Coordinates of C-alpha atoms and ligand atoms in Angstrom, one line a residue:
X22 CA 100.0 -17.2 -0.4
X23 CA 100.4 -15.6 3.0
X24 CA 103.2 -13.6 1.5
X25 CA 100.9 -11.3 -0.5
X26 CA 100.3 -8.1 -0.6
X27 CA 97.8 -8.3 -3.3
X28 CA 94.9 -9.8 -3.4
X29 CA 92.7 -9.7 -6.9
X30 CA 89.4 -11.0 -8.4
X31 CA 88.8 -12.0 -11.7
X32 CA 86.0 -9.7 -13.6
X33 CA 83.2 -12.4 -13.0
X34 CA 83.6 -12.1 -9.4
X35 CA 82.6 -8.5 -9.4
X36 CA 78.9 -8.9 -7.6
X37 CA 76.0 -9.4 -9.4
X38 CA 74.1 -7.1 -7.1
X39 CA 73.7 -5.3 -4.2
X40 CA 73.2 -5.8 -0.9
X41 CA 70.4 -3.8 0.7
X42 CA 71.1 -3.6 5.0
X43 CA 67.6 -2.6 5.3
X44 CA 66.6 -6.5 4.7
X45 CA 68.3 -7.1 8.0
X46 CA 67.8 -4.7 10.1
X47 CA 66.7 -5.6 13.6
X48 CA 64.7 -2.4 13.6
X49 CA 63.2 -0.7 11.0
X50 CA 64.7 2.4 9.1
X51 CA 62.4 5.7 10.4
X52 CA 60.8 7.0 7.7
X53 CA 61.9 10.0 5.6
X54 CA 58.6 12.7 5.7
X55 CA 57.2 15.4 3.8
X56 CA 58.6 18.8 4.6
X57 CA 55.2 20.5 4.0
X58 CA 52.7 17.7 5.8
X59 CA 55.6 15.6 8.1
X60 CA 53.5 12.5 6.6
X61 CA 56.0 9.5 5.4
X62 CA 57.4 10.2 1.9
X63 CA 55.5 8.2 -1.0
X64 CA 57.5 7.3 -4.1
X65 CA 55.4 10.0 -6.1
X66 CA 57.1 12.8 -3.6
X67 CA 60.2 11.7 -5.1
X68 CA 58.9 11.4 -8.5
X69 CA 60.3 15.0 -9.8
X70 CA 63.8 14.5 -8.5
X71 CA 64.5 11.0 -9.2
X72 CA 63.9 8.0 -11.2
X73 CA 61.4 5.6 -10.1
X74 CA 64.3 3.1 -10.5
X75 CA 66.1 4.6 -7.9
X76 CA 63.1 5.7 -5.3
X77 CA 62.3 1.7 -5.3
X78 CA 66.0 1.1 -4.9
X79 CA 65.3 3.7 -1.5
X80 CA 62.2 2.3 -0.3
X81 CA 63.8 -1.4 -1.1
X82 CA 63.7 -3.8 1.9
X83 CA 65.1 -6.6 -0.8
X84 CA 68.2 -8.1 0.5
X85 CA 69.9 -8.2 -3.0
X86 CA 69.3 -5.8 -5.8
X87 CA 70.2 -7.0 -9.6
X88 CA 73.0 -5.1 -10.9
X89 CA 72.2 -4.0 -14.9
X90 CA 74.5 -5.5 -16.8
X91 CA 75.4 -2.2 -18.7
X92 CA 76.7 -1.2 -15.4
X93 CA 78.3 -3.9 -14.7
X94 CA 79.9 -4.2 -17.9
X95 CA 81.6 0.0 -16.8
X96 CA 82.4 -1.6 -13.5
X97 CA 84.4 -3.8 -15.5
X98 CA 87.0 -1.2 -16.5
X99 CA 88.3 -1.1 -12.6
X100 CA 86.3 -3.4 -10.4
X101 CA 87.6 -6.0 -8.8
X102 CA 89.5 -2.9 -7.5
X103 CA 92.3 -4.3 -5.2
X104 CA 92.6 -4.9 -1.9
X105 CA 96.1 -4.9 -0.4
X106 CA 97.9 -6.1 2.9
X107 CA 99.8 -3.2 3.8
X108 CA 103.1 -5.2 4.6
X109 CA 105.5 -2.1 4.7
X110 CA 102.8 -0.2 7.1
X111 CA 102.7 -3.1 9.6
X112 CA 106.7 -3.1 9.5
X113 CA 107.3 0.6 10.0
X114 CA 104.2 0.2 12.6
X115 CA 105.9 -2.3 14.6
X116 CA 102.7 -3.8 14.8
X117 CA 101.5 -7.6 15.6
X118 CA 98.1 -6.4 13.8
X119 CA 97.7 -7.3 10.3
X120 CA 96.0 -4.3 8.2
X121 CA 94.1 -4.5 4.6
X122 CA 93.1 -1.5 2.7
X123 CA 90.7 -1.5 -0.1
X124 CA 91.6 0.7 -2.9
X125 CA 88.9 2.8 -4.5
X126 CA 91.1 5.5 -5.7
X127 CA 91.3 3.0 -9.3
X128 CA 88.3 4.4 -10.8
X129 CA 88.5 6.7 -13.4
X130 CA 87.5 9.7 -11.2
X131 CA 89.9 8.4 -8.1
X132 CA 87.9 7.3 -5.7
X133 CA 84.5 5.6 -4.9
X134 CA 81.8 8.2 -6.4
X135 CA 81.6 6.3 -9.9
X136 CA 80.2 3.1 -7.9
X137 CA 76.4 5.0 -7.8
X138 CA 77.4 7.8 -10.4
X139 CA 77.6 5.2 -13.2
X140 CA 74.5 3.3 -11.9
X141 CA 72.1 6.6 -10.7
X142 CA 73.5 8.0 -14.6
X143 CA 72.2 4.5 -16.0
X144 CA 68.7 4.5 -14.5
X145 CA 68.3 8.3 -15.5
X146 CA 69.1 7.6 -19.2
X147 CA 66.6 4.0 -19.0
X148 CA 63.7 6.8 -17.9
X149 CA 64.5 9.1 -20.3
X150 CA 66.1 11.8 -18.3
X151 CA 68.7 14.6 -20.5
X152 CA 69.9 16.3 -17.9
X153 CA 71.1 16.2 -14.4
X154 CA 71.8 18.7 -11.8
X155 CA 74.0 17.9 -8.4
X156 CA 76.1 19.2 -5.9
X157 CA 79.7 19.2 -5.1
X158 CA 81.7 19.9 -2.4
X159 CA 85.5 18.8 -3.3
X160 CA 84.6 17.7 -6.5
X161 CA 85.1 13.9 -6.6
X162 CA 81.0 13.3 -6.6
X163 CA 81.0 16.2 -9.4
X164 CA 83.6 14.6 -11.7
X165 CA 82.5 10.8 -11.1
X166 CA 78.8 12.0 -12.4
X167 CA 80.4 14.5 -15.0
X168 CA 82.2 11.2 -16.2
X169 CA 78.8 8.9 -15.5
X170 CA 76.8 11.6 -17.9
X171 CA 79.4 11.7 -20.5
X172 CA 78.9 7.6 -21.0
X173 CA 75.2 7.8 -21.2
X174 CA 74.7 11.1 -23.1
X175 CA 73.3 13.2 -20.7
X176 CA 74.0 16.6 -19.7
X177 CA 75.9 17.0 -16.2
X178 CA 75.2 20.5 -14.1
X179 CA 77.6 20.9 -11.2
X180 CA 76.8 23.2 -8.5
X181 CA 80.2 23.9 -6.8
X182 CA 80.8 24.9 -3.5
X183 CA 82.3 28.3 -4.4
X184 CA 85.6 28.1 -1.9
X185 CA 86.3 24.1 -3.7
X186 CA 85.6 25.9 -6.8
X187 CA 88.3 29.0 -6.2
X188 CA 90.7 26.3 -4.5
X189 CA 90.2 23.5 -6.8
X190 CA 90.7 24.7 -10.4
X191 CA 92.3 21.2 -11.2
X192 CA 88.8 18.9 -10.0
X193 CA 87.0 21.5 -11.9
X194 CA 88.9 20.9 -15.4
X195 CA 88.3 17.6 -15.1
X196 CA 84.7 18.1 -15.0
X197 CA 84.9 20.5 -17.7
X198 CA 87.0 17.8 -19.6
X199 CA 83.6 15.1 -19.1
X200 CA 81.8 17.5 -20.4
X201 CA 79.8 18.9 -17.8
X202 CA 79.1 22.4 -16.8
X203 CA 80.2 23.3 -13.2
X204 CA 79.0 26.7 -11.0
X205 CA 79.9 28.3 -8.3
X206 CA 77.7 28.0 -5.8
X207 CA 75.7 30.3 -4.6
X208 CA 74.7 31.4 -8.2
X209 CA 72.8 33.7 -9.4
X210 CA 71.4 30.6 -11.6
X211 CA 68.9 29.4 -8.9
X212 CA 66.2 31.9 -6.0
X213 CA 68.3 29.8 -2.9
X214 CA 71.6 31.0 -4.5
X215 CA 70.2 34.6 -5.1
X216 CA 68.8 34.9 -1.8
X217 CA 72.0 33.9 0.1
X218 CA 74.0 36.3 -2.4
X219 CA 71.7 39.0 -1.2
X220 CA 72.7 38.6 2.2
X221 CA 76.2 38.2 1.3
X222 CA 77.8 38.8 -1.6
X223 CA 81.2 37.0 -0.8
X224 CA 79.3 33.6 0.9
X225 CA 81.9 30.8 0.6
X226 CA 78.9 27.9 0.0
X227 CA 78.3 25.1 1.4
X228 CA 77.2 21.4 0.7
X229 CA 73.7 22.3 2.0
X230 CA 73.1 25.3 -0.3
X231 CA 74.3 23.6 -3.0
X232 CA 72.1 20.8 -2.5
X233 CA 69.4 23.4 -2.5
X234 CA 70.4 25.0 -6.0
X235 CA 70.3 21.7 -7.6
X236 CA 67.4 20.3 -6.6
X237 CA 65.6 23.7 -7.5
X238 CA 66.8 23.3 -11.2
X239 CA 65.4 19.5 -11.3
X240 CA 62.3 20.7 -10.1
X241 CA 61.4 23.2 -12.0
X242 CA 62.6 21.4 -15.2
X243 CA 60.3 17.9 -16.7
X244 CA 63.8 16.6 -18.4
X245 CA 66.0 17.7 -15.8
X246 CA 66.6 15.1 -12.7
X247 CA 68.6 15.6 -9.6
X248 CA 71.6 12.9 -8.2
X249 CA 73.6 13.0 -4.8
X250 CA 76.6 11.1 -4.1
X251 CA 76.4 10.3 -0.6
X252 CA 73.8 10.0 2.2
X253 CA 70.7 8.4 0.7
X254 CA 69.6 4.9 0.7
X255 CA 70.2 4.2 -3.0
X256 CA 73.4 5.9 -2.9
X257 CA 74.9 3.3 0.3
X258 CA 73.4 0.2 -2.0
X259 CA 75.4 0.8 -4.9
X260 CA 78.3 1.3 -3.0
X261 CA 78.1 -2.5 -1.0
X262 CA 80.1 -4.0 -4.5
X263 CA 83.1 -2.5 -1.9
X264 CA 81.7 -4.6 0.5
X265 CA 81.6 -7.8 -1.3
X266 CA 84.7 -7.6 -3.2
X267 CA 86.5 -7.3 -0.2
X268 CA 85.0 -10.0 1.6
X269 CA 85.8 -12.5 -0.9
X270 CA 89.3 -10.8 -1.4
X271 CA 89.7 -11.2 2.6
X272 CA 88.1 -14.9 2.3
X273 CA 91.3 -15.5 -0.8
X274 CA 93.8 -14.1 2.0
X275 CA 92.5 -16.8 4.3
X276 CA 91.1 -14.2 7.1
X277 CA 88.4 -12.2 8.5
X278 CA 88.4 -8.3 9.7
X279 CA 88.2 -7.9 13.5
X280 CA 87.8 -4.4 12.8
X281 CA 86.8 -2.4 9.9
X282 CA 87.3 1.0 9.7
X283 CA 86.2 3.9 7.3
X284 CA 85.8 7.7 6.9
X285 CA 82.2 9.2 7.3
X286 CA 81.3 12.3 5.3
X287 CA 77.8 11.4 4.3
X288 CA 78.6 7.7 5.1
X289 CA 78.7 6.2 1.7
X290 CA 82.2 4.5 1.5
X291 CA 81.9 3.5 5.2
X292 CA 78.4 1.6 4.1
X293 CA 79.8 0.2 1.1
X294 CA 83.0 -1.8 2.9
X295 CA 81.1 -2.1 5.9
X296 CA 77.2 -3.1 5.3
X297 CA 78.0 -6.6 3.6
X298 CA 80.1 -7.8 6.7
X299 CA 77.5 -6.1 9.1
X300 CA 74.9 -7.6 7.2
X301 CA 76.5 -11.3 7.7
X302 CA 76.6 -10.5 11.7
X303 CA 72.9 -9.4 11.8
X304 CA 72.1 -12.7 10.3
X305 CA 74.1 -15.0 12.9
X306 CA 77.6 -14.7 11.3
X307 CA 81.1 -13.6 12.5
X308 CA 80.7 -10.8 14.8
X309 CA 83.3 -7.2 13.8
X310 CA 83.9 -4.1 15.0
X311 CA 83.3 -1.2 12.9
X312 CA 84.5 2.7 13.6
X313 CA 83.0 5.2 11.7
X314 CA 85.9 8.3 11.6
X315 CA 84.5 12.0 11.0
X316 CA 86.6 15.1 11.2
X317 CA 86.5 17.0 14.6
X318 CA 85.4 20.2 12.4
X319 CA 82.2 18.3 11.1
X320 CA 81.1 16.2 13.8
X321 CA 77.8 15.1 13.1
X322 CA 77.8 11.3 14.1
X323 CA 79.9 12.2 17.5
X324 CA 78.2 15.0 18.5
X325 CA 75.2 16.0 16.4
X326 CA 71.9 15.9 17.1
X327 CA 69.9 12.2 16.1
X328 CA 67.0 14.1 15.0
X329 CA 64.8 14.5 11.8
X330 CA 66.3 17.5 9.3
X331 CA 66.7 19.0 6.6
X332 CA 69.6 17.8 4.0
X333 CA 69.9 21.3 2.4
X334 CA 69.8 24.9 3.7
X335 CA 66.8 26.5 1.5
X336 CA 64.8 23.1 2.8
X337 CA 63.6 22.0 0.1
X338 CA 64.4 18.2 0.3
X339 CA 62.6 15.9 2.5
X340 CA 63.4 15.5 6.4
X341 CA 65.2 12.9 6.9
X342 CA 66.4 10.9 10.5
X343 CA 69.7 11.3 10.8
X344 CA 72.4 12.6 13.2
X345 CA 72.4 16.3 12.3
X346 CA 74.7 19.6 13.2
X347 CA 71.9 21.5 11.8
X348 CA 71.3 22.7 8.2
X349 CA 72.2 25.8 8.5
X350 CA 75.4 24.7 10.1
X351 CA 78.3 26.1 7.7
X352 CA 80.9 24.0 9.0
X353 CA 84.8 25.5 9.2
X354 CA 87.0 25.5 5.6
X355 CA 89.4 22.6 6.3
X356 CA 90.9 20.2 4.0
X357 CA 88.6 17.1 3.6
X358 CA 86.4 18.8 1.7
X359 CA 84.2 15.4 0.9
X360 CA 83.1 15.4 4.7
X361 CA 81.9 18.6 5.2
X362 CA 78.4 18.1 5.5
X363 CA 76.2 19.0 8.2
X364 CA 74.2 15.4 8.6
X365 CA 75.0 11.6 8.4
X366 CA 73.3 9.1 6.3
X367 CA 70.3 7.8 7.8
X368 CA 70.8 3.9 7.6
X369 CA 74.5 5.1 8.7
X370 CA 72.7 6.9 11.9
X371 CA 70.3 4.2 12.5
X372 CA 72.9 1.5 12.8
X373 CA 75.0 3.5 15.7
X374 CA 72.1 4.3 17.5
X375 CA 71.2 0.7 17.2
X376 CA 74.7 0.7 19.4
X377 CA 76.3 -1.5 15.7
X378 CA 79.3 0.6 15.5
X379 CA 81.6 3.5 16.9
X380 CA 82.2 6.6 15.8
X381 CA 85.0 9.0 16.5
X382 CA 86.1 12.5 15.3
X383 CA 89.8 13.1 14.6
X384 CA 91.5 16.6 13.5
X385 CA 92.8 17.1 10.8
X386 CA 97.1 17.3 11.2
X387 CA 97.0 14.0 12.9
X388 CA 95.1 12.4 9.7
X389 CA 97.9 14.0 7.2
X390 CA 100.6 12.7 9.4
X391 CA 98.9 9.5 9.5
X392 CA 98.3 10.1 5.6
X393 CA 102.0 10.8 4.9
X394 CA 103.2 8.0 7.2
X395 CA 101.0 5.6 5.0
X396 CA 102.3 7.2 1.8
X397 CA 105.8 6.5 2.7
X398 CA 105.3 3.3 3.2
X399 CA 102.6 1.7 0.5
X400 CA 103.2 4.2 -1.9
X401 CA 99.2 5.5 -2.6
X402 CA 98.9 8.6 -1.0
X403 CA 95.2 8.8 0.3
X404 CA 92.9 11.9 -0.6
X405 CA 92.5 14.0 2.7
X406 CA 89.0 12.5 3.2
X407 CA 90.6 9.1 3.2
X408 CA 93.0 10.0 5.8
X409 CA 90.3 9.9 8.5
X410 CA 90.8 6.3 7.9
X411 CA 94.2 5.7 7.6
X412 CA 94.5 7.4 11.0
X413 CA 91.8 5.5 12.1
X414 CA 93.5 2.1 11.4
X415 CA 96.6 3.1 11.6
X416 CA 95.7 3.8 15.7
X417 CA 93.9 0.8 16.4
X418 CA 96.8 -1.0 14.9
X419 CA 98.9 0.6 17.7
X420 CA 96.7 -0.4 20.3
X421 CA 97.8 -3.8 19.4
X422 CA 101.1 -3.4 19.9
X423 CA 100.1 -1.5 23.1
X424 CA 98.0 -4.7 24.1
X425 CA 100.5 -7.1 22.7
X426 CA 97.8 -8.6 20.4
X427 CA 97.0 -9.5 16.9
X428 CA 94.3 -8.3 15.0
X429 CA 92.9 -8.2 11.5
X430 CA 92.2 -4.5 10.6
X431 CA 90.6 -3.6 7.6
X432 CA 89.7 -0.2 5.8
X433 CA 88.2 1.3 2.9
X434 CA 90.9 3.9 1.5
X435 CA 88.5 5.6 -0.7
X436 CA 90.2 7.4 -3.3
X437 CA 93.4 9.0 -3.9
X438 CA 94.6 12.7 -3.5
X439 CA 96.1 13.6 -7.0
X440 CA 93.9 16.5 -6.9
X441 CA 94.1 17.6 -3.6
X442 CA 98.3 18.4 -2.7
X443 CA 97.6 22.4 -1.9
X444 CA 96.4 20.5 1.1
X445 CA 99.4 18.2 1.3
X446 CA 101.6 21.6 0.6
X447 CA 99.8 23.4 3.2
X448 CA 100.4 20.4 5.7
X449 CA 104.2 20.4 4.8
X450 CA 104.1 24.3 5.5
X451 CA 102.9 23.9 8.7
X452 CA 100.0 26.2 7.6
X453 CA 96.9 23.6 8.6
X454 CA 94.9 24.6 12.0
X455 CA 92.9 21.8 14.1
X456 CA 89.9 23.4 14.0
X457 CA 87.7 23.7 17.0
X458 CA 84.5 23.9 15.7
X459 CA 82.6 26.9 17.2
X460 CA 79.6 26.0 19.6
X461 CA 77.8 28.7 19.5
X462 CA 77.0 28.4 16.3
X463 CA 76.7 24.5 16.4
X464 CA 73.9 25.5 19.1
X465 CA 72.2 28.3 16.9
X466 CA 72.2 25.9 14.1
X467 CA 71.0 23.1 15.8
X468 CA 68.2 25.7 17.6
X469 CA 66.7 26.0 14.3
X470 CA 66.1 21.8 13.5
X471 CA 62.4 21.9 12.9
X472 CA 60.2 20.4 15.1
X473 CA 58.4 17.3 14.0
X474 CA 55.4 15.6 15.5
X475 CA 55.5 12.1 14.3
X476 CA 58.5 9.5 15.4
Ligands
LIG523 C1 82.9 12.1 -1.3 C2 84.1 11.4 -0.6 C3 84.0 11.1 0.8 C4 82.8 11.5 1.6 O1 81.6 10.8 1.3 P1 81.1 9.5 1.9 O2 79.7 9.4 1.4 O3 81.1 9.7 3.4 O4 81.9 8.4 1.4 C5 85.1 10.5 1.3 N1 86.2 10.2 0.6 C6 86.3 10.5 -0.7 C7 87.5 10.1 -1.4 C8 85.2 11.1 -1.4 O5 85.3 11.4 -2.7

């Protein structure tokens, strides 16, 4: 037993349903508001964007959520995904620390997006919904819906971040392959996307206008909802099956995370391993430490703003609390596409100002290396996003050997990087840059948050 690398659940142990932080929060969650009257949000605000479903999943202060069994029966086709002792790393680590990954990168999309795709896809079709419009930056949340649509019959419409779109032909196939329809963003399709073109012809996008350019399609359309794959409260709760899978999977190894440690983008992976462990330590169980890692080039959680925003540029979504870089922040083109966006989810916010976990920002050569070093060694080579969080563990694990002490490391290695070697190619050429993200225009950006009364 102590000898394994692999540690896997049977299909009745995937969880029967989610675990909602917001049930154990020593403080409450601040309210998202109204963009036009800065009054909390009512479920009917929602009503034209999402399922009611889902805005009661948001507003949910449950502790456990029911998982359908339709989409539990999908999870079935890779959940329990695997969680393995990383043997080889620990060996070439010279390290008294033992390390566990998670493996998303199982699901049929490669990474951790299907986890809420498959269940916001679900709730849509139970409310009658025929179409859905989203976003997508690297195009792993556009191909996990895109493959979520395709098994509930409804029409997927990706707005794509036009530079992932130009650089990523091979994410966009596979969207094309689901069945869904994918656009550059900004398009002439939506007024947001027309008025930035307007301005400039050759914009590159950006999560935040893209947001904007799907939202403004499910608004204007009765059959037409929106979905996002990251940031919001529904979106962390489906994600916690992580959580719990690798709590049990730890519980089967006969040990217990001193640290846990996962990559922040919008903070969805990071909230799915972390919130069911968190959640056990709010309620008088074992005490961890848990390090959020963010790119230097994006900083939000490390040295954004903890303030109530916008989530899109054209500001047409609700403001939410969060820690912000502003949303008209266009952060830098580097590789980890999936974590370039300008705020942080809000329960993810809450819980570091709540002083619940760290948060550091890395750049990006030292988390290929790291991402390289791990895929010599276990095999999986992590997507760029992921290797936040290989680099992550990888130097806590060092600062055991350092302290000549033994700890249990655990983190979520979100999904894999089949998709993504130009960057891996470009690392090897020595053509990456460590981006310094520019200041000024964080402070311009972060000049224009708007100014809100309440809270
Ligand atoms: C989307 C994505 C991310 C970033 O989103 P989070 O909500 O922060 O998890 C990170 N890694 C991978 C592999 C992704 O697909």
């Amino acid at each position: 037993m102590s000898d394994s690398i692999k540690y896997v659940l049977d299909e009745s142990r995937i969880p029967k349903v989610w675990y909602n932080l917001a049930a154990d929060l020593p403080k409450p969650l601040p309210p998202a508001l109204h963009p036009g009257t800065q009054k909390p949000l009512g479920p009917d605000d929602l009503a034209p964007l999402f399922p009611m479903a889902l805005i009661m999943q948001e507003v949910s202060t449950e502790r456990e959520i029911e998982i359908p069994e339709p989409v539990r029966d999908i999870y079935r086709q890779w959940r329990p995904s695997p969680l393995y002792r990383a043997r080889r790393l620990e060996k070439v680590l010279d390290t008294p620390a033992k390390i566990y990954y998670k493996y998303e990168g199982v699901s049929p999309a490669g990474s951790h997006k299907p986890n809420t795709a498959v269940a916001q896809a679900f709730y849509n079709q139970q409310e009658g919904v025929k179409k859905l419009a989203t976003e997508t930056g690297a195009g792993q949340w556009g191909s996990a819906l895109a493959f979520a649509g395709a098994l509930f019959g409804i029409e997927v419409q990706v707005f794509m971040v036009r530079v992932s779109y130009d650089q990523k032909p091979y994410r966009r196939a596979l969207m094309e392959t689901y069945g869904a329809r994918c656009i550059p963003s900004p398009s002439n399709e939506t007024q947001s996307g027309r008025a930035i073109l307007a301005k400039n012809p050759n914009h590159l996008g950006s999560l935040g206008i893209a947001i904007s350019e799907a939202v403004e399609v499910a608004a204007q359309h009765d059959d037409t909802k929106y979905a996002l794959g990251s940031v919001l409260n529904h979106v962390l709760l489906h994600q916690t099956v992580v959580g719990q899978e690798a709590m049990a999977q730890m519980e089967m190894a006969g040990d217990y995370p001193d640290v846990i440690v996962g990559c922040t983008g919008g903070g969805s992976n990071f909230a799915g391993i972390v919130f069911p462990f968190l959640g056990t330590q709010l309620r008088g169980g074992r005490k961890v430490r848990i390090v959020a890692i963010e790119p230097a080039a994006c900083p939000s959680l490390t040295r954004g703003q903890y303030a109530y925003d916008f989530g899109d540029t054209a500001h047409l979504t609700p403001l939410a609390k969060m820690h912000t870089l502003g949303s008209t922040f266009t952060p830098p083109g580097f590789h980890a596409g999936g974590l370039r966006y300008h705020g942080m989810a809000p329960l993810v916010s809450h819980i570091k100002e709540l002083g619940l976990i760290e948060a550091r920002a890395y750049h990006q050569i030292s988390c290929f290396e790291a991402g390289v070093q791990f895929a010599r060694a276990e095999g999986i080579l992590p997507a760029p996003e992921a290797n936040h969080a290989v680099r992550g563990a990888i130097d806590e694990a060092l600062k055991c050997k350092q302290e000549g002490k033994s700890r249990t490391i655990l983190f979520n290695l979100c999904g894999h990087g089949h998709f993504d070697m130009q960057a891996y190619i470009d690392y090897f050429d020595g053509k990456l840059k460590d981006i310094e993200y520019d200041e000024a225009e964080l402070a311009m950006a972060l000049a224009g948050l708007p100014s809100v009364k309440a809270a």
